[in-house]
Coordinates of C-alpha atoms in Angstrom, one line a residue:
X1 CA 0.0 0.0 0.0
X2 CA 0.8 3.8 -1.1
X3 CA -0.2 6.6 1.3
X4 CA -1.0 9.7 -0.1
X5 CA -1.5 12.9 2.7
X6 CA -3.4 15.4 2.1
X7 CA -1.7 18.4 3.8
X8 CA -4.7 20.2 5.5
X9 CA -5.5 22.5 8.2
X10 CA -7.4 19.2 10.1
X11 CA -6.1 16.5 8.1
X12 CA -3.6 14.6 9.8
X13 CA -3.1 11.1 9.8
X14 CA -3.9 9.3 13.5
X15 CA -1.9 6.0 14.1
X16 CA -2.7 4.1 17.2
X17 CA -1.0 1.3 18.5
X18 CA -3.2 -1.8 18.1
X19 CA -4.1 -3.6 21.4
X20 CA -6.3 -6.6 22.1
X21 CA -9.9 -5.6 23.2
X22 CA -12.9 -6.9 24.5
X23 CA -16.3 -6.1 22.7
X24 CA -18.0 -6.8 25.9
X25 CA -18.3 -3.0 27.0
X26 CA -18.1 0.1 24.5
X27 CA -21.0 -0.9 22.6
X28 CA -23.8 1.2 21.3
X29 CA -27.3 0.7 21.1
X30 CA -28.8 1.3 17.6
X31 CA -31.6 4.1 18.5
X32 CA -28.4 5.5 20.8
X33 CA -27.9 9.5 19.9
X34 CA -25.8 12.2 21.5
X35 CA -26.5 15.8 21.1
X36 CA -24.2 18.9 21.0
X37 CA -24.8 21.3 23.6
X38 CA -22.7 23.9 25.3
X39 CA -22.4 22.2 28.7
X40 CA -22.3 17.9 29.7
X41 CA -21.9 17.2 25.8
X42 CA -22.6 13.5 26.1
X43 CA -19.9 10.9 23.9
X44 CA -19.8 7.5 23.7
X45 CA -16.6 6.1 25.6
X46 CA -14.5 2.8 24.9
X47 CA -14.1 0.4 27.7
X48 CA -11.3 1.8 29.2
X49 CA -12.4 5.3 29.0
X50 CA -9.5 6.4 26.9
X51 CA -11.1 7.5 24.3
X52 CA -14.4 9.4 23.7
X53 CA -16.5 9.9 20.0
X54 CA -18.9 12.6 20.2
X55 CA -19.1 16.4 19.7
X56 CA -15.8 18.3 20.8
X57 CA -16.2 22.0 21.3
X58 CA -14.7 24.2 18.5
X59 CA -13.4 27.7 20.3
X60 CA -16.9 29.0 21.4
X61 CA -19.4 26.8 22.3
X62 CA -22.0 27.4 19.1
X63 CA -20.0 24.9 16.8
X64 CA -18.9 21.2 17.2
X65 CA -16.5 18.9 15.5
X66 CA -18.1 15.6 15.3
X67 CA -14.6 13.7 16.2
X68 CA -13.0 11.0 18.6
X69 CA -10.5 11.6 20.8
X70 CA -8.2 11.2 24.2
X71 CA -10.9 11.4 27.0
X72 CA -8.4 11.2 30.0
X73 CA -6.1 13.7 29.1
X74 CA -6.8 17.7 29.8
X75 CA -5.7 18.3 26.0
X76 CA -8.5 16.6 24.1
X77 CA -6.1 15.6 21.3
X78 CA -8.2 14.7 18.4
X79 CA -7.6 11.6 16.5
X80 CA -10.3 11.1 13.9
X81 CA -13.3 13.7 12.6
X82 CA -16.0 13.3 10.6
X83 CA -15.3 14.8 6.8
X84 CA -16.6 15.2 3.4
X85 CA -14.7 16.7 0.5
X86 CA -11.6 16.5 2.6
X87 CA -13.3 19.4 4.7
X88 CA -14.1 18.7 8.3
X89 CA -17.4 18.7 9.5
X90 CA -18.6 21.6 11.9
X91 CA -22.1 21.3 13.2
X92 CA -23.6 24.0 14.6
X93 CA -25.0 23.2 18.3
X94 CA -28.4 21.4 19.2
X95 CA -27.6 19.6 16.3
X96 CA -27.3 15.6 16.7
X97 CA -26.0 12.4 15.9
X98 CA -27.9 9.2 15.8
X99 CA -26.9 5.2 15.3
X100 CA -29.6 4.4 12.4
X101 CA -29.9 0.3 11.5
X102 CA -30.2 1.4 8.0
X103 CA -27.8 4.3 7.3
X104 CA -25.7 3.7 10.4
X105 CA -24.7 7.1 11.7
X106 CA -26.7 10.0 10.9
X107 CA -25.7 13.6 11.8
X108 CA -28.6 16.3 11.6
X109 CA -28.5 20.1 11.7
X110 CA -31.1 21.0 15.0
X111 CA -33.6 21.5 12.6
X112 CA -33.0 18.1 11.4
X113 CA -31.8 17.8 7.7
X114 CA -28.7 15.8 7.3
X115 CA -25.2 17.2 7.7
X116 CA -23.1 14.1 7.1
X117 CA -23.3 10.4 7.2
X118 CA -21.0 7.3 6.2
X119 CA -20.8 7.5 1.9
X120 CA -21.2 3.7 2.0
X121 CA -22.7 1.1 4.6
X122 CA -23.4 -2.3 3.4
X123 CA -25.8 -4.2 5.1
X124 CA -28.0 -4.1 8.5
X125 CA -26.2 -2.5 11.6
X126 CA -26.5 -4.5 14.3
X127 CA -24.6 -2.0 16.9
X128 CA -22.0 0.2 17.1
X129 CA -18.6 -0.2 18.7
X130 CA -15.7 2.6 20.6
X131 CA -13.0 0.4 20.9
X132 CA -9.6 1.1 22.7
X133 CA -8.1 1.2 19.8
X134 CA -9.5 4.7 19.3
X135 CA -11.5 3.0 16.4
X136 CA -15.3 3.0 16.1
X137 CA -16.7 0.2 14.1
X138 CA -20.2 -0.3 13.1
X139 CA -20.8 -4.0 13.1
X140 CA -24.0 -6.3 12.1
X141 CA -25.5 -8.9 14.0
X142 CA -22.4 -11.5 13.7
X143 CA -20.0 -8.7 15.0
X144 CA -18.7 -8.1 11.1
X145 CA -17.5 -4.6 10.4
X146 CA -19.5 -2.7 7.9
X147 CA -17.6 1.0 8.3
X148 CA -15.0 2.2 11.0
X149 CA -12.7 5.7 11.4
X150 CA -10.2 3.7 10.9
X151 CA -10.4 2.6 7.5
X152 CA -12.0 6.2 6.6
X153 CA -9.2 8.2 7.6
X154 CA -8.9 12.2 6.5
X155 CA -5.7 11.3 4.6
X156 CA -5.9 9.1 0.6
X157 CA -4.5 5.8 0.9
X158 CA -4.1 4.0 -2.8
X159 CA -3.0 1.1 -3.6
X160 CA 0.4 0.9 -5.5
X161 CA 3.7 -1.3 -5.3
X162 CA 4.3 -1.9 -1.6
X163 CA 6.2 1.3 -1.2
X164 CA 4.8 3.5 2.0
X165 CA 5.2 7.0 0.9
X166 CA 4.6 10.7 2.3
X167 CA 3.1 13.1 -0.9
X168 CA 1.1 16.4 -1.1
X169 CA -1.6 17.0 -3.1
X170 CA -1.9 19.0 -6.2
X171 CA -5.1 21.3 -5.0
X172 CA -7.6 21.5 -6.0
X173 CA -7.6 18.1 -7.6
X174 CA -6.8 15.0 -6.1
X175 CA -3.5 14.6 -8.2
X176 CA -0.5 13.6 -5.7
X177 CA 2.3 15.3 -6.1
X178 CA 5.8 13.0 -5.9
X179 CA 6.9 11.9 -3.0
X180 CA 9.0 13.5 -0.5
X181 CA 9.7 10.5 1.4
X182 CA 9.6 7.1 0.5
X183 CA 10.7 3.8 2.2
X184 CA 11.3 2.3 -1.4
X185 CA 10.0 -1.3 -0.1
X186 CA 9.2 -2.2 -3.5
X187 CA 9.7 -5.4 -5.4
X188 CA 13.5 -6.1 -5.5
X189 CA 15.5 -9.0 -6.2
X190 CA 14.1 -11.3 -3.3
X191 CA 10.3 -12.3 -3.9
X192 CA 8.3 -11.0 -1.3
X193 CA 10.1 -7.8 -0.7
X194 CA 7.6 -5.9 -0.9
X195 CA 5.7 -4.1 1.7
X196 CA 2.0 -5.2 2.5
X197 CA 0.7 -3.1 5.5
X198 CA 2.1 -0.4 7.8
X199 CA 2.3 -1.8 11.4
X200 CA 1.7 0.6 14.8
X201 CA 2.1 -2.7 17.5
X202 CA 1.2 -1.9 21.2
X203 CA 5.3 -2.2 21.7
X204 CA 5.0 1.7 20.0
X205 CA 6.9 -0.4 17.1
X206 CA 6.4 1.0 13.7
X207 CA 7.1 -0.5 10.0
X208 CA 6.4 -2.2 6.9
X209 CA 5.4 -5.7 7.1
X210 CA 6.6 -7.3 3.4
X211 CA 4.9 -9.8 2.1
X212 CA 7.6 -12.3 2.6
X213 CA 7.4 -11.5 6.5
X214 CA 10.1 -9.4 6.7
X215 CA 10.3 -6.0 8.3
X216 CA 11.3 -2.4 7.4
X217 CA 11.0 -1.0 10.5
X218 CA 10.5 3.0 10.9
X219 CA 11.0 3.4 14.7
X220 CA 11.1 1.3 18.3
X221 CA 9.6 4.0 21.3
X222 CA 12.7 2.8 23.1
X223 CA 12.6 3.5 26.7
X224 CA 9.3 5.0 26.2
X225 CA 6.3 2.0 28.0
X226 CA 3.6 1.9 25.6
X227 CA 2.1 0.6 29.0
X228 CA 2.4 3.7 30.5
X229 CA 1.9 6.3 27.9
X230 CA -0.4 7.2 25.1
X231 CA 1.2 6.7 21.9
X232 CA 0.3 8.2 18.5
X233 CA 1.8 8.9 15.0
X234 CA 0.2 12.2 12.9
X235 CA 1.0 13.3 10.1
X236 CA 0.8 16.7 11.1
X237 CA -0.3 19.9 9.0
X238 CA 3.4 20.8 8.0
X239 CA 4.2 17.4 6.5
X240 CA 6.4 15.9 9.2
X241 CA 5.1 12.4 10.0
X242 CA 6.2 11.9 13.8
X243 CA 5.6 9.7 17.0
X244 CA 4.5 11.0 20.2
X245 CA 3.7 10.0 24.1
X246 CA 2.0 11.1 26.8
X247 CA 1.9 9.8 29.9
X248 CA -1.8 7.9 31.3
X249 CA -0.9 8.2 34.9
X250 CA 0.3 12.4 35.7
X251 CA -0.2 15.0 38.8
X252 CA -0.2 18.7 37.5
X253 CA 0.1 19.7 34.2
X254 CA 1.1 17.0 31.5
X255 CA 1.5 17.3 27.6
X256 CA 2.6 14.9 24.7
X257 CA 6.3 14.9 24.1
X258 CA 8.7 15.8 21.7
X259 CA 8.9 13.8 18.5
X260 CA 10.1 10.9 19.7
X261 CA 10.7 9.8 15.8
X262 CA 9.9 12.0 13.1
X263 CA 10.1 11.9 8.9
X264 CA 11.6 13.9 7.2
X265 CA 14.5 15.1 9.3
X266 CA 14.6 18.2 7.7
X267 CA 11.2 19.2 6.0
X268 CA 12.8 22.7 4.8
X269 CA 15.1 20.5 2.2
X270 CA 12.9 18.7 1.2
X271 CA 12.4 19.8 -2.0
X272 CA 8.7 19.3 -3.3
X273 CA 9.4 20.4 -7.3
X274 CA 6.1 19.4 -9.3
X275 CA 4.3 21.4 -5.8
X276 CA 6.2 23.9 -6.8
X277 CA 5.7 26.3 -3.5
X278 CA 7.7 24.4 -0.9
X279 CA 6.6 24.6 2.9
X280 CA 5.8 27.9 3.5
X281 CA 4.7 29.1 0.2
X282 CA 5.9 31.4 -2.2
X283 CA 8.5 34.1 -1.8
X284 CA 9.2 33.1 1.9
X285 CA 12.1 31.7 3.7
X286 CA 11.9 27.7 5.7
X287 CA 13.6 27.7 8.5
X288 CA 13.8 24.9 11.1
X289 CA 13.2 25.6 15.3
X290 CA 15.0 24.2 18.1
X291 CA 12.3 21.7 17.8
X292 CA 12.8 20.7 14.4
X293 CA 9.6 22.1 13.4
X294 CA 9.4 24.7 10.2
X295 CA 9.4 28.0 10.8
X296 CA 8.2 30.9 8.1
X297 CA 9.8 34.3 7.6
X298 CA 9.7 36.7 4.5
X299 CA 12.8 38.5 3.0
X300 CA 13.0 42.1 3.6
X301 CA 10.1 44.1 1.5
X302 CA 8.3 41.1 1.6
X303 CA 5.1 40.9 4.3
X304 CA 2.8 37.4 4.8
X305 CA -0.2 37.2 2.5
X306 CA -1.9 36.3 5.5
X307 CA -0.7 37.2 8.9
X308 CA -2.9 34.6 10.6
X309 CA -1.4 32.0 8.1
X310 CA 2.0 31.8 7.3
X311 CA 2.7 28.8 5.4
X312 CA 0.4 30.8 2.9
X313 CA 3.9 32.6 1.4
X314 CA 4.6 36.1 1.4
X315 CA 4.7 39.0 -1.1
X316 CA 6.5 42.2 -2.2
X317 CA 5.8 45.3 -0.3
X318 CA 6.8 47.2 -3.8
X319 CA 6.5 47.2 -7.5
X320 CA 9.2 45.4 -9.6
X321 CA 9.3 45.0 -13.2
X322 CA 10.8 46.4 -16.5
X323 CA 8.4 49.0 -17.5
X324 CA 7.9 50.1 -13.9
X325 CA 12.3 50.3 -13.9
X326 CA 11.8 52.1 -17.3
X327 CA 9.4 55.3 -16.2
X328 CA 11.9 56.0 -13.5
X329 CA 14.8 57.9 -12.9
X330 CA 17.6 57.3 -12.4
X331 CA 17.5 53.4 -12.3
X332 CA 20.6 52.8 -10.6
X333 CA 18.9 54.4 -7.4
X334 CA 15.4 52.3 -7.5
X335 CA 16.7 49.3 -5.0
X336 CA 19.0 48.6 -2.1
X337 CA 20.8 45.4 -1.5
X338 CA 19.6 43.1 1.3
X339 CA 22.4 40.5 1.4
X340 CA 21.5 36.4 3.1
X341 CA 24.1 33.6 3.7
X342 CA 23.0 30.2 3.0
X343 CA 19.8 31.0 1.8
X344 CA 18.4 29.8 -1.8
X345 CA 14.9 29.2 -3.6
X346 CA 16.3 26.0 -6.0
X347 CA 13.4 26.2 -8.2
X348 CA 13.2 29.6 -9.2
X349 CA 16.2 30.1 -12.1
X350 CA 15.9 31.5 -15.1
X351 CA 19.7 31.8 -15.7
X352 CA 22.9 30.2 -14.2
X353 CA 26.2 32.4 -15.2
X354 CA 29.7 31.2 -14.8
X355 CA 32.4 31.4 -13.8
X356 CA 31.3 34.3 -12.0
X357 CA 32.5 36.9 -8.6
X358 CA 29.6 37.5 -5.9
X359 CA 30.0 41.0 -6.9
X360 CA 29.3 40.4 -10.4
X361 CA 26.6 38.5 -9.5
X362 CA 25.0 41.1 -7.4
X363 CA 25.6 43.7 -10.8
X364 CA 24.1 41.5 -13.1
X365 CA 21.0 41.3 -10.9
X366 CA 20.5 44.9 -10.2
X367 CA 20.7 45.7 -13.6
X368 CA 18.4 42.8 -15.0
X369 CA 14.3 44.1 -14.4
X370 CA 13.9 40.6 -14.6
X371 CA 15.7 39.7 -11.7
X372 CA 14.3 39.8 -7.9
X373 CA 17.4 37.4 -6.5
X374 CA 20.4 36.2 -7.4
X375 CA 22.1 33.0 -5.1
X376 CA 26.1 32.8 -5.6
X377 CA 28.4 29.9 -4.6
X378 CA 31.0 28.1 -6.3
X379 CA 31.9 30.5 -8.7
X380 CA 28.4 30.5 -10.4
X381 CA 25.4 32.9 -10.3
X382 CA 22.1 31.9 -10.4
X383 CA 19.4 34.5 -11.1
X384 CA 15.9 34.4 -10.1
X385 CA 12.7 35.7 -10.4
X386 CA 9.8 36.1 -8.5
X387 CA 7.2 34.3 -7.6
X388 CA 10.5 32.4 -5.5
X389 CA 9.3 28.6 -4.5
X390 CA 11.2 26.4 -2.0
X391 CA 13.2 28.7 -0.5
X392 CA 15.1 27.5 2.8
X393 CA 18.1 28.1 4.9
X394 CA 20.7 25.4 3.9
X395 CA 23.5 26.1 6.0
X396 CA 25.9 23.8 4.1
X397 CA 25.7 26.0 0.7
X398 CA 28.0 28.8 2.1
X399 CA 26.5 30.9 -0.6
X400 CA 25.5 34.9 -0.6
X401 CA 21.9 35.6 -1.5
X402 CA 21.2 38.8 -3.3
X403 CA 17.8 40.5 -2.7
X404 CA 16.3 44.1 -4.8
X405 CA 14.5 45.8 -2.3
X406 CA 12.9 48.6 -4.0
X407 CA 13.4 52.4 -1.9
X408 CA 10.1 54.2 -3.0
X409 CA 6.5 53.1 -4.1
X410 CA 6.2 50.5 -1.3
X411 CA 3.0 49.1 -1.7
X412 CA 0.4 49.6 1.4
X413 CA -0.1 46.4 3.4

């Protein structure tokens, strides 16, 4: 199997580790409904109590997310939601959700036309089932599954050569980009190599089964008891697939961990060419945290598209091109200089000169109303123009980064 992520503000992909369970408790009466109301929203817990499916309050208390997620912990970390169109489902409150024997679940608006329910449920359901697993299954009356979260995920998964792979998708189409990480467990010279099924074991183990039995393992939670802590593998908004814990038992105030594994190592290098934008958008600059999460800044006379956003990209605070060079005078004093170290967008050439000096390079550039940046290392210049896409702090280019900056008609923000 091929895994395809949609990057999206509530799409992330939940792994949970997979435990035995009895069916004994958990279950839900067909006829069973919750309602979602400002105060004592009711849910339908799993045996243990870990885990809770019902509506979870979204900022105020006048919309809901139809979702399951950790019931024990003060941080009610969602790890499934209810979704159509890859868009999340918000219900507005009074609205409710009821186990039908015919349609299964059925979410209705309080006035009581439908919101959402499963595309596709084959046969009677007998009762419905939150198991520890964080799944809920609806079953019929000899306990088969019919639908469950888990195999309705808000991520694509497609079937393809056995390789388990990390994409973005091309929106607004469904077209997945190529990958930008890829455990390449494809058919090789031994029969059976490769992969079958990603595995999440209740060790916090994680890897490709092959079909010949063999492993490709991802990560071990060394030193981390899946006994004593929540595990759980996103693939969070920004791309990074990672591993997380957070301890069952605590006393004050508790979160989930660090990354205890994470993929890619470095998302700002990864270099996403057919996307074409990179992390955070056009004309901005990746940079990892402490952390090793991405972080978004814009050049200098460049401000955020959205403020509120910033993996949205950024853009110029002024007015560059040839004609607007032309009908001013003199030319030579239009634009300062900002100067970077290490700092390139890879996708954005439209000429590479050489052998070239760094101040050449910055010349060439200032004169050229084509040109926005010019990157030199190595003896080489390469000129660029805007929109910029992928740009990123690589620390082992040691390269000079020329940006125009344009002193008068700055644009208002």
């Amino acid at each position: 199997m091929a895994f395809s992520a949609r990057m999206l503000l509530f799409a992330s992909l939940f792994l949970l580790p997979i435990y035995v369970f009895s069916q004994n408790n958990g279950r839900v009466a067909v006829g069973s409904s919750l309602t979602a109301t400002t105060s004592n929203s009711s849910s339908w817990l799993s045996p243990s109590g870990d885990f809770a499916f019902g509506f979870l309050p979204l900022g105020g208390n006048d919309l809901f997310l139809l979702s399951i997620w950790y019931a024990k912990i003060p941080d009610k970390t969602v790890v499934w939601h209810a979704y159509e169109d890859n868009n999340p489902i918000v219900a507005p409150k009074g609205s409710t959700l009821k186990l039908d024997a015919s349609s299964g679940l059925v979410l209705n608006n309080p006035h009581g036309g439908e919101i959402w329910k499963p595309e596709t449920t084959f046969g009677v359901v007998a009762n419905g089932v939150m198991n520890d697993t964080g799944n809920f299954v609806l079953q019929d009356k000899n306990s088969g599954s019919l639908w469950e979260t888990f195999n309705n995920p808000t991520d694509t998964i497609l079937p393809d050569d056995g390789n388990l792979v990390l994409n973005t998708i091309n929106l607004p189409t469904d077209y997945a980009n190529n990958p930008y990480f890829a455990t390449d467990t494809t058919m090789g010279t031994v029969e059976g190599s490769e992969g079958k099924q990603l595995v999440f074991n209740n060790s916090g183990d994680m890897f490709v089964l092959r079909e010949n039995g063999g492993r490709f393992i991802l990560t071990t939670a060394e030193g981390v008891s899946a006994r004593e802590n929540y595990l759980r593998a996103t693939l969070d908004f920004d791309g990074i697939f990672a591993l997380y814990a957070h301890p069952k038992t605590f006393t004050g105030n508790a979160s989930w961990s660090s990354p205890l594994w994470y993929q890619p190592v470095d998302i700002c290098q990864t270099l996403l060419e057919d996307a074409g934008v990179g992390v955070c958008g056009y004309n901005s600059i990746c940079k990892l945290k402490p952390d090793n999460r991405p972080t978004c800044e814009c050049p200098k006379g460049f401000s955020f598209l959205d403020p509120k956003d910033v993996y949205r990209g950024c853009k110029p605070d002024f007015i560059q091109g040839c004609k607007e060079d032309e009908l001013a005078s003199p030319r030579q004093d239009l634009y300062d200089v900002e100067v970077l170290i290490n700092t390139d967008w890879p996708t954005s050439d439209y000429v590479q000169l050489k052998p070239f000096t760094a101040a050449k390079c910055n010349e060439s550039c200032f004169h050229d109303c084509l040109c926005a940046v010019a990157v030199f290392r190595s003896e080489t210049c390469w000129k660029k123009k805007i929109p910029l896409s992928n740009g990123r702090v690589d620390v082992t280019l040691n390269s000079q980064t020329f940006i125009k900056v344009r002193k008068d008609n700055m644009l208002e923000n």
